Coordinates of C-alpha atoms in Angstrom, one line a residue:
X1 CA -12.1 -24.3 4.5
X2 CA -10.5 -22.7 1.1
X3 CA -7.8 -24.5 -0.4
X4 CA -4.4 -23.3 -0.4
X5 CA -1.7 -23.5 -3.9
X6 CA 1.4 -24.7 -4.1
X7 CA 2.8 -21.6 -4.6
X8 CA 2.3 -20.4 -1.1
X9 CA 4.4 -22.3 1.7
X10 CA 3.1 -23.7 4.7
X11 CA 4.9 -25.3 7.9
X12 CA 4.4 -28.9 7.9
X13 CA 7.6 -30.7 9.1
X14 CA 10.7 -29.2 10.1
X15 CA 11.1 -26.4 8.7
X16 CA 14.0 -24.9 6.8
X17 CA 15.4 -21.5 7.3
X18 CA 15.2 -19.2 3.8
X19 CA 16.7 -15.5 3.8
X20 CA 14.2 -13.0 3.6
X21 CA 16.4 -9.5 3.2
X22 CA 18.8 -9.7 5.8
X23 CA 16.6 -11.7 8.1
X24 CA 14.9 -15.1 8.2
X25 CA 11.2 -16.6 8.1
X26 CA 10.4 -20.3 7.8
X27 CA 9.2 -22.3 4.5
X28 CA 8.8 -26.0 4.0
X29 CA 9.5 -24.9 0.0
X30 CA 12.9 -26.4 -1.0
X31 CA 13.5 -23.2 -3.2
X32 CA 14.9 -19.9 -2.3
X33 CA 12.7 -17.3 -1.8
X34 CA 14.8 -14.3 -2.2
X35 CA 13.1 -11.2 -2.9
X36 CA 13.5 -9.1 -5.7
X37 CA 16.3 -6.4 -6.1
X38 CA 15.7 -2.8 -5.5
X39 CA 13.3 -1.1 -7.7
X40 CA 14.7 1.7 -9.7
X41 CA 12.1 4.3 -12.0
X42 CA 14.6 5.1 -14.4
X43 CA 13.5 4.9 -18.0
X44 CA 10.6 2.7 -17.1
X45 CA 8.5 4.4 -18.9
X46 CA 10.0 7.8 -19.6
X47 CA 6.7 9.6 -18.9
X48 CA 7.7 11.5 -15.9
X49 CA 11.0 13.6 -15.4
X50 CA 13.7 11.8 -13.8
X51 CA 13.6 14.3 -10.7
X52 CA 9.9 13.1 -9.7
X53 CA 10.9 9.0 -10.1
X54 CA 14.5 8.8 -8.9
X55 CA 14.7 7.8 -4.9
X56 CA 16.6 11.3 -3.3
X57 CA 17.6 8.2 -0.4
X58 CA 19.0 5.8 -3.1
X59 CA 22.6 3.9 -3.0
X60 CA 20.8 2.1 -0.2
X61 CA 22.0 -1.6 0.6
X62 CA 20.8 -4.8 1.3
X63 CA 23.5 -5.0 4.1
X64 CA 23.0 -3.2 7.3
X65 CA 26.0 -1.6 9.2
X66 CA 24.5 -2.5 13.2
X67 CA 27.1 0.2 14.2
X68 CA 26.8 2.9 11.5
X69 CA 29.3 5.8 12.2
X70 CA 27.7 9.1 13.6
X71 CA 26.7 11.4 11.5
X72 CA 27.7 14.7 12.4
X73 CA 24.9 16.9 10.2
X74 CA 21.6 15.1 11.3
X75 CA 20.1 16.8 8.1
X76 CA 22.7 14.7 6.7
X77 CA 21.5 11.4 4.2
X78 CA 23.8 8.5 5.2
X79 CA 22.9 7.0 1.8
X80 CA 22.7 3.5 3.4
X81 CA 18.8 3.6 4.2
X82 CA 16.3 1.9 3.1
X83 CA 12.2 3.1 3.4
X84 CA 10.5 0.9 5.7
X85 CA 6.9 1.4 6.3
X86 CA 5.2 0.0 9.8
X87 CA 0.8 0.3 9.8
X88 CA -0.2 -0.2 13.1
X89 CA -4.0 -0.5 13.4
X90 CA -6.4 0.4 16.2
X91 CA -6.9 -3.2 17.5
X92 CA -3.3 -3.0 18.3
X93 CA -2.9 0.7 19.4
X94 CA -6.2 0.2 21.6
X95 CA -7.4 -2.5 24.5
X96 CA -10.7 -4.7 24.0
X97 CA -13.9 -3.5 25.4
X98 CA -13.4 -5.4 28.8
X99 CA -10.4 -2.7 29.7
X100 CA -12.9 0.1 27.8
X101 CA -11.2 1.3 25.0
X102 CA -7.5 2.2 26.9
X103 CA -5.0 3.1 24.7
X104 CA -2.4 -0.4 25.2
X105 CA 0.8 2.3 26.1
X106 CA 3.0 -0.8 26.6
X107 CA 2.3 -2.2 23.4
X108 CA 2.8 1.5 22.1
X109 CA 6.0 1.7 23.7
X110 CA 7.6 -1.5 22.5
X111 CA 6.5 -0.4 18.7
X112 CA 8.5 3.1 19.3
X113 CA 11.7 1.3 20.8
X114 CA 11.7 -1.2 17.5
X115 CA 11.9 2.2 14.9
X116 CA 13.8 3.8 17.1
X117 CA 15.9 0.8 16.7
X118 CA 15.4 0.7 12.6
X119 CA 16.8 4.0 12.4
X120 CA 19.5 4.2 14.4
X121 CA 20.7 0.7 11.9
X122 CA 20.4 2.8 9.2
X123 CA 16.8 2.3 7.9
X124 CA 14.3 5.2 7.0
X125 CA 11.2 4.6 8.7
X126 CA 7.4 5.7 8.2
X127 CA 4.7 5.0 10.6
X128 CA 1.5 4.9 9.1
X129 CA -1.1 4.5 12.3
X130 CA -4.9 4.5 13.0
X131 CA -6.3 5.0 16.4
X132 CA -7.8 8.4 15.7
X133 CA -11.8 7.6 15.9
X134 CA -11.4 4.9 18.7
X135 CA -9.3 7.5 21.0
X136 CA -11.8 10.1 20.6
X137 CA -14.6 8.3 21.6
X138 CA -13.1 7.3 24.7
X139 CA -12.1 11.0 25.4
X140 CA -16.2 11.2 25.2
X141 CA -17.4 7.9 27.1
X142 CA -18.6 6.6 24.3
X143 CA -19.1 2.8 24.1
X144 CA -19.3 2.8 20.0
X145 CA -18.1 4.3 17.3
X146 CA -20.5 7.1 15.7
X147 CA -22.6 5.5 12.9
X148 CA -22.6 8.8 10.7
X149 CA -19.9 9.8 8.6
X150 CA -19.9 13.2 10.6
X151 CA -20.0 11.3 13.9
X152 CA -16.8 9.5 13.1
X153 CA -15.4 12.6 11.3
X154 CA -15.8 14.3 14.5
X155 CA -14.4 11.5 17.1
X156 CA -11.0 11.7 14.5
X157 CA -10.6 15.3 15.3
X158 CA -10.9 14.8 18.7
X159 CA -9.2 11.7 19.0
X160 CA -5.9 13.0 16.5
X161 CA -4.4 15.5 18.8
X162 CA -4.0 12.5 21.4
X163 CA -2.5 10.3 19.4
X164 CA -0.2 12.2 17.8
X165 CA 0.6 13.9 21.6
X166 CA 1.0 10.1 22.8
X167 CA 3.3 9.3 19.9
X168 CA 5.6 12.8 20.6
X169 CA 6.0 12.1 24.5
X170 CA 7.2 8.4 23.6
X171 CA 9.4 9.0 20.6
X172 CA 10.6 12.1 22.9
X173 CA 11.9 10.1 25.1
X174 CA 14.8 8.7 22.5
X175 CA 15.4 12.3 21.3
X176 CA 13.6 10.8 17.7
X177 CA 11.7 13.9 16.0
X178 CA 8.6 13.0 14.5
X179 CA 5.9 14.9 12.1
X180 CA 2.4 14.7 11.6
X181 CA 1.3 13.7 7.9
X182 CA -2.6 13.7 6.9
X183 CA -3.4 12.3 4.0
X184 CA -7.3 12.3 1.9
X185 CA -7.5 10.3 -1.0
X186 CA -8.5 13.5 -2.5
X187 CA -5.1 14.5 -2.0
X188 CA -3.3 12.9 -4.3
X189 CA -5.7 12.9 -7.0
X190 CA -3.6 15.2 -9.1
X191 CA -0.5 14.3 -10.2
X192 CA 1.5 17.4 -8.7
X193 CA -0.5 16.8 -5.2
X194 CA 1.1 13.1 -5.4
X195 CA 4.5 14.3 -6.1
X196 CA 4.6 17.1 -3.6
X197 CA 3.6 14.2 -0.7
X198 CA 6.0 12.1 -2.0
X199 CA 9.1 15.2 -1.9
X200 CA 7.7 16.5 1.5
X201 CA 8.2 12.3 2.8
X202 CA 11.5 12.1 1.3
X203 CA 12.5 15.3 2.7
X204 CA 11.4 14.3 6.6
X205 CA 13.5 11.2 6.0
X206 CA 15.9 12.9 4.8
X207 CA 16.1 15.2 8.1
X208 CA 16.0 11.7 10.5
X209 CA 12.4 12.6 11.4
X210 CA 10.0 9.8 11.0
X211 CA 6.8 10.5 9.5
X212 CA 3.5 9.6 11.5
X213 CA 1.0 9.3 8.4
X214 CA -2.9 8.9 9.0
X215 CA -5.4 9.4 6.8
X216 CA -7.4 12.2 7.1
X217 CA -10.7 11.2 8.6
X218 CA -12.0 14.7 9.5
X219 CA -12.3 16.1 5.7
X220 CA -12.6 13.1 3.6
X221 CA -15.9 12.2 2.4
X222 CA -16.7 8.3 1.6
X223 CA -15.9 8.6 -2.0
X224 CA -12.3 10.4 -1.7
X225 CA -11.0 7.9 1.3
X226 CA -8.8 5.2 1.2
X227 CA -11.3 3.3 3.1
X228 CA -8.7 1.7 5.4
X229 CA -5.5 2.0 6.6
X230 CA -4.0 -0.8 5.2
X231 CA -4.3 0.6 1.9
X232 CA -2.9 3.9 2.7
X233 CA 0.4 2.0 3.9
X234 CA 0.3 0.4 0.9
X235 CA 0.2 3.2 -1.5
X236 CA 2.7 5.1 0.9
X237 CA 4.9 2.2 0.5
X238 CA 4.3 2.1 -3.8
X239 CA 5.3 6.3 -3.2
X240 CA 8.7 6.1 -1.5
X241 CA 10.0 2.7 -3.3
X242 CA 10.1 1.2 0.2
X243 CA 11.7 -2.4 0.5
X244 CA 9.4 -3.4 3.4
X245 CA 5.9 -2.6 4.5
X246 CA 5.0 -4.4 8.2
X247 CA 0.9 -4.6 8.4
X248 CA 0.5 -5.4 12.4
X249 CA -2.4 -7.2 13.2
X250 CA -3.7 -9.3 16.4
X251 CA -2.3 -12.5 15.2
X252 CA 1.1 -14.2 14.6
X253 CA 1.0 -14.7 10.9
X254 CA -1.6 -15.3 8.2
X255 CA -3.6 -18.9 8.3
X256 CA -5.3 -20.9 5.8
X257 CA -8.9 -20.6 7.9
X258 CA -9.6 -19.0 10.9
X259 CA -7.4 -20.7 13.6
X260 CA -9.8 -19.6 16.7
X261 CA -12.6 -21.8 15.0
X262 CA -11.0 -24.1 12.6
X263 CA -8.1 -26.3 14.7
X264 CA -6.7 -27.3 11.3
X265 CA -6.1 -24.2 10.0
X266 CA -2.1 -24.2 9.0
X267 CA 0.2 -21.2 9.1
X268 CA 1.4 -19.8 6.0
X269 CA 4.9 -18.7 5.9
X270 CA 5.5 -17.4 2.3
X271 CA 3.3 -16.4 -0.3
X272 CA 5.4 -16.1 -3.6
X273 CA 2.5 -15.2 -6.1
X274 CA -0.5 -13.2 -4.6
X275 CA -2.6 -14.0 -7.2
X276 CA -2.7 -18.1 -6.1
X277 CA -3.8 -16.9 -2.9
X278 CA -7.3 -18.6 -1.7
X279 CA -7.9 -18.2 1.8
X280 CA -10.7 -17.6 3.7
X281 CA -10.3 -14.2 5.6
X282 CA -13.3 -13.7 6.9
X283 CA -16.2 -11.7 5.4
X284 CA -17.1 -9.5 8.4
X285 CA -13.9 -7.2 7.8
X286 CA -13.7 -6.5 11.2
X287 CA -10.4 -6.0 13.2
X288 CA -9.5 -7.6 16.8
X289 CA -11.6 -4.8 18.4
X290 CA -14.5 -2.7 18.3
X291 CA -12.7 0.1 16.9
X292 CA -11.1 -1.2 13.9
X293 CA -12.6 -1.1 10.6
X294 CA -10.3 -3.4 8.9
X295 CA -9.3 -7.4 8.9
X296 CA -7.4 -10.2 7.3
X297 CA -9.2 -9.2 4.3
X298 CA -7.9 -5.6 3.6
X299 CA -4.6 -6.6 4.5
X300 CA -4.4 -8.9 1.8
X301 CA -5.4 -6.4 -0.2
X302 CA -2.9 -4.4 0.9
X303 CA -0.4 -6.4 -0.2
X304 CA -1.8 -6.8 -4.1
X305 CA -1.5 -3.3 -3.9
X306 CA 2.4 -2.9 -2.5
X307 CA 3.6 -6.1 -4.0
X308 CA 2.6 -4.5 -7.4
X309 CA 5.1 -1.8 -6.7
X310 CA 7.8 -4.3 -5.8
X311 CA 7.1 -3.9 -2.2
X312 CA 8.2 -7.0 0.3
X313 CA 4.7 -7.0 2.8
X314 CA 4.8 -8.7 5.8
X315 CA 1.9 -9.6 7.8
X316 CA 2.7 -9.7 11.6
X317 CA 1.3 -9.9 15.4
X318 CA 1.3 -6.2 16.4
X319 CA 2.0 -7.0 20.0
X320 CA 5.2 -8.3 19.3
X321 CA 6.6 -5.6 17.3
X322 CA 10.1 -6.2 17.8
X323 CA 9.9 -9.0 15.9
X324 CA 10.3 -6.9 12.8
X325 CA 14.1 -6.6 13.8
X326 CA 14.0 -10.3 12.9
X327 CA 13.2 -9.8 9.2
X328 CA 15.8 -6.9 8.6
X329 CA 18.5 -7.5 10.3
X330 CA 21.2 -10.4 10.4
X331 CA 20.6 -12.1 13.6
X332 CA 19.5 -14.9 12.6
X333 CA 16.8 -15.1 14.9
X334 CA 13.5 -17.0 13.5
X335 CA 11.4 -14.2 12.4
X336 CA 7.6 -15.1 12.4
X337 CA 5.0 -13.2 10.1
X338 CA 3.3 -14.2 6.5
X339 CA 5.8 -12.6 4.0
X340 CA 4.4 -11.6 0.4
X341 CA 7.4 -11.4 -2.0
X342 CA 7.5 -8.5 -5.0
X343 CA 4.9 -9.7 -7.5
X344 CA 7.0 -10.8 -11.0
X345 CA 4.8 -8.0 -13.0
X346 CA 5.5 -4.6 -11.1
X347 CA 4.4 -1.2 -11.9
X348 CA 7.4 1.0 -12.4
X349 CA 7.3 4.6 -12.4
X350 CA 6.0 7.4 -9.8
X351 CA 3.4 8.6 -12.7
X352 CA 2.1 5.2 -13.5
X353 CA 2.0 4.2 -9.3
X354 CA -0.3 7.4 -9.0
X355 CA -2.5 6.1 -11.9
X356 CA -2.6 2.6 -9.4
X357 CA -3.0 3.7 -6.1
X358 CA -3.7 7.4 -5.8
X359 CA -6.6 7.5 -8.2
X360 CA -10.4 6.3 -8.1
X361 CA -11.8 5.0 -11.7
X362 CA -15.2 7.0 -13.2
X363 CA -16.4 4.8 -15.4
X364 CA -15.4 1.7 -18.0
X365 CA -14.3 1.5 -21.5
X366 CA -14.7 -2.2 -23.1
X367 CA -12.5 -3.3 -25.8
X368 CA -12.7 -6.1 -28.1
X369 CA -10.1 -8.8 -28.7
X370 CA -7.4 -7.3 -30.8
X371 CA -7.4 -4.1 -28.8
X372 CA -6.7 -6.1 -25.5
X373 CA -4.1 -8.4 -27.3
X374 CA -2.8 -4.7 -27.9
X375 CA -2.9 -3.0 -24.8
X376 CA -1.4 -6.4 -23.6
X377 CA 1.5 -6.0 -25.7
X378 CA 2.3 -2.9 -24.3
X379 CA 0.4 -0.7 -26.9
X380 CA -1.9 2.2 -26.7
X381 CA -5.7 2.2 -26.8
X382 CA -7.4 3.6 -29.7
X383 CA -11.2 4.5 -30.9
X384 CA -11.2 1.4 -33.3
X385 CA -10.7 -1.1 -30.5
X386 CA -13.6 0.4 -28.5
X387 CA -16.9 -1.3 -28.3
X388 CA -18.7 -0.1 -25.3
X389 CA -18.6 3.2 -22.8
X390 CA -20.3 3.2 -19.3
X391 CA -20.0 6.0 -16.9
X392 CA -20.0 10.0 -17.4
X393 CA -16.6 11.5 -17.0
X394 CA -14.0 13.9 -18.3
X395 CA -11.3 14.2 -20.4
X396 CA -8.0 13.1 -17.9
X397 CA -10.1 11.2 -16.0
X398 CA -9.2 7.2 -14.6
X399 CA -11.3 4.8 -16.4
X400 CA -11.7 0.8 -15.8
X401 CA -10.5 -1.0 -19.3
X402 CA -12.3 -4.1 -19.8
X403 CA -12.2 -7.1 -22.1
X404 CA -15.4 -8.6 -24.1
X405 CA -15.8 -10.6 -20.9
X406 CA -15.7 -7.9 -18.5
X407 CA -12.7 -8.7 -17.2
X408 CA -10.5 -5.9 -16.1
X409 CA -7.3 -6.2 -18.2
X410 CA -5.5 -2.1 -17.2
X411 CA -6.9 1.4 -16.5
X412 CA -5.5 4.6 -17.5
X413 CA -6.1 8.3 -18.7
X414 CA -8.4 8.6 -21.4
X415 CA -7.6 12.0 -23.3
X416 CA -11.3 12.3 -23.7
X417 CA -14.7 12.4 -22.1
X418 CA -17.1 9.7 -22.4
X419 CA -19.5 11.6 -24.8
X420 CA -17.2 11.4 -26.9
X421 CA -15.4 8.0 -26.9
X422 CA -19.0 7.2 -27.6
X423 CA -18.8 9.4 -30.6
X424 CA -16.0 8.1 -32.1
X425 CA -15.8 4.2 -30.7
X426 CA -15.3 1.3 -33.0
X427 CA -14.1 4.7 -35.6
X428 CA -9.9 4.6 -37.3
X429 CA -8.1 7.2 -35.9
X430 CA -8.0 9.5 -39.5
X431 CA -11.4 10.1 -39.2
X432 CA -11.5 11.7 -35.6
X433 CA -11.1 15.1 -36.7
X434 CA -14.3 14.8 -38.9
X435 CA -16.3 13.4 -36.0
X436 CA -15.3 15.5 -33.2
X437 CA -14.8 18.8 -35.6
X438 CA -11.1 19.7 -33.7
X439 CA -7.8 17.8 -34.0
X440 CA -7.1 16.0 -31.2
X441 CA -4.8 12.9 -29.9
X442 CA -5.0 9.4 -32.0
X443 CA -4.8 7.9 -28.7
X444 CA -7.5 7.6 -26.6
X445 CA -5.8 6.8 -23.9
X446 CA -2.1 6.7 -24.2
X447 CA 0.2 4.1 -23.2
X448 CA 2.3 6.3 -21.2
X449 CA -1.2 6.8 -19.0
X450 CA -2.0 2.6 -19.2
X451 CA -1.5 0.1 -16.0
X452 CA -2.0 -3.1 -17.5
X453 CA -1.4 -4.9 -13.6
X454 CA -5.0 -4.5 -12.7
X455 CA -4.1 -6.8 -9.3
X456 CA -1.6 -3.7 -8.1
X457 CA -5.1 -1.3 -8.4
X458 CA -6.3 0.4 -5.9
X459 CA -10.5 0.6 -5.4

């Protein structure tokens, strides 16, 4: 069994009660574990105007009015709300194979009475779901899921239009209005594709709908998805500056080893820094069913990814959804889950976020020493620093930077392509225009365009 550091908190004895937000979790840690304030973009980097980083929802508050007055314009922001995102994966949403793959409506029904419940305290809620590919096999009698990309491509198309029609009939019944968002990796690839989702989100809250986000399984091909769910919440989390994302799984909290084979595997309560986090999570990355494609393992990763963007993840059993009341309100009723608190080096700004999470690296550019202790200290990258290129890409495209030990130390923009950083590498800047023949940027990639919190990455 892996080890476990100090900095993550177990229950052992007695536990004591810590605030989490407004609500509690246990810890055995003597210290508060408070999370971090609110994050706000503005002038963190000053590369992207302040209408694309500033939160339309913001003057938000830690506190929660349970009896918020009526708002008599339901387009109408209360200005009290803050994002909370909610994955539910297919393990959850669907029944084991001994019941054949039926959608668990009870189960369904408890999660749409708890966000029916955030909103109406004052919160703005996304639901980011899976369930597509599982539901349309069983429209089909299928027993498995299609090996093919096409195959599962196929059973998503099917299987989307009863989800989303299962989700409409239950939020109907609490008069909640609800929209349908599809998202490809491919999507927000360009910056102006990023913003626009991240407006169009706002703008649904804004109205008191809740936005039911999926990724889009029919179009994407392998190398433009997300690849699970678990990240998409994640980076939809990092997009709307939400305080919360809730990753619901078939088990209580997180635990050091796998507690269905290992009877001394201990619960963990609190992790405070990610990056101390050795547990074994399994390597098969399967979920609690069949259907699922994810596991323990991407929803750690899920929470690098958010915590990075100063996002409080909680890790939670999916059955028991109304235990997320517990975390966010003040009822002080024991809320039970594996919280990941804001990581202490976040990545601010909506341009620099999209760099992280929204896109896919095409190659590598390895620095030596000085550069890193540069790009380190917050500087930009330039040809002199440059010892090495691999890969064949563009000017503007994402690049892996790497240290003389191949360590990934940031990734950026590079302003441009690899044939010719390998022109001019290991080359001071004044002699770029003899090189290339044109005048161009010094920089080669700019520090406005640099994420130097590789762990807050997305793959």
């Amino acid at each position: 069994m892996s080890s476990v550091t100090t900095r993550i908190s177990h229950r052992k004895e007695e536990p004591e009660h810590h605030s989490i937000g407004n609500g509690v979790v246990t810890s055995s840690r003597d210290s508060s574990v408070a999370p971090s304030a609110a994050l706000s973009d503005a002038g963190s980097d000053g590369s992207e105007p302040s209408s694309q980083n500033s939160n339309p929802l913001s003057g938000s508050s830690s506190h929660v009015d349970l009896n918020p007055p009526v708002v008599a314009d339901p387009t109408a922001n209360n200005g009290k709300g803050e994002v909370i995102v909610v994955k539910v994966g297919t393990s959850t949403i669907m029944r084991g194979e001994e019941e054949e793959g039926d959608i668990a409506l009870s189960t369904l029904a408890l999660l749409v009475d708890t966000l029916v419940a955030l909103r109406k305290a004052g919160f703005h809620v996304v639901l980011v779901t899976s369930g597509a590919v599982g539901l349309g096999c069983k429209r089909l009698g299928l027993k498995k899921k299609p090996e093919s990309l096409a195959g599962r491509q196929a059973m998503a198309a099917i299987g989307q239009s009863s989800l989303m029609r299962t989700y409409e009939e239950l939020f109907g019944y609490a008069n909640q209005h609800v929209a349908q968002i599809l998202l490809a990796r491919g999507d927000v690839a360009k910056s102006h594709q990023y913003f626009n989702a991240r407006n169009t989100l706002f703008e649904l809250l804004r109205l008191g709908v809740i936005p039911i986000v999926n990724e889009n399984d029919t179009i994407a091909t392998e190398e433009l998805r997300f690849g699970d769910n678990d990240r998409l919440s994640a980076m939809v989390a990092g997009l709307l500056d939400a305080k919360w994302l809730f990753l619901l799984t078939d088990v209580d909290q997180m635990y050091t080893a796998d507690p269905r084979t290992d009877p001394s595997a201990a619960p963990i309560d609190v992790v405070e820094d990610i990056e101390s986090l050795m547990v074994n999570t399994g390597g098969d990355g399967k979920g609690g069913t069949q259907w699922g494609t994810g596991g323990m393992g991407t929803k750690v990763t899920a929470a690098r990814l958010a915590t990075a963007a100063e996002v409080t993840v909680c890790i939670m059993n999916g059955a028991k959804p109304e235990n997320i009341l517990n975390f966010v309100l003040p009822n002080k009723v024991k809320a039970i889950g594996t919280v990941f608190l804001p990581q202490k080096k976040v990545i601010r700004g909506g341009r620099k976020r999209w760099i992280a999470h929204g896109l896919k690296p095409s190659g590598t550019i390895y620095v030596d020493d000085g550069a890193e202790k540069a790009i380190l200290r917050k500087k930009s990258l330039f040809a002199a620093g440059i010892t090495k290129v691999e890969g064949d890409f563009d000017a503007e495209a994402c690049v892996h930077v790497c240290n003389s030990r191949g360590e990934e130390i940031a990734r950026g923009l590079v302003n441009y392509s690899s044939d010719e950083i390998e022109k001019v590498r290991g080359l001071h800047s004044e002699i770029l225009l003899e090189v290339l023949g044109y005048e161009g940027p010094e920089e080669i990639i700019h520090r406005h365009n640099l994420v130097d919190v590789p762990s807050g990455c997305n793959d």
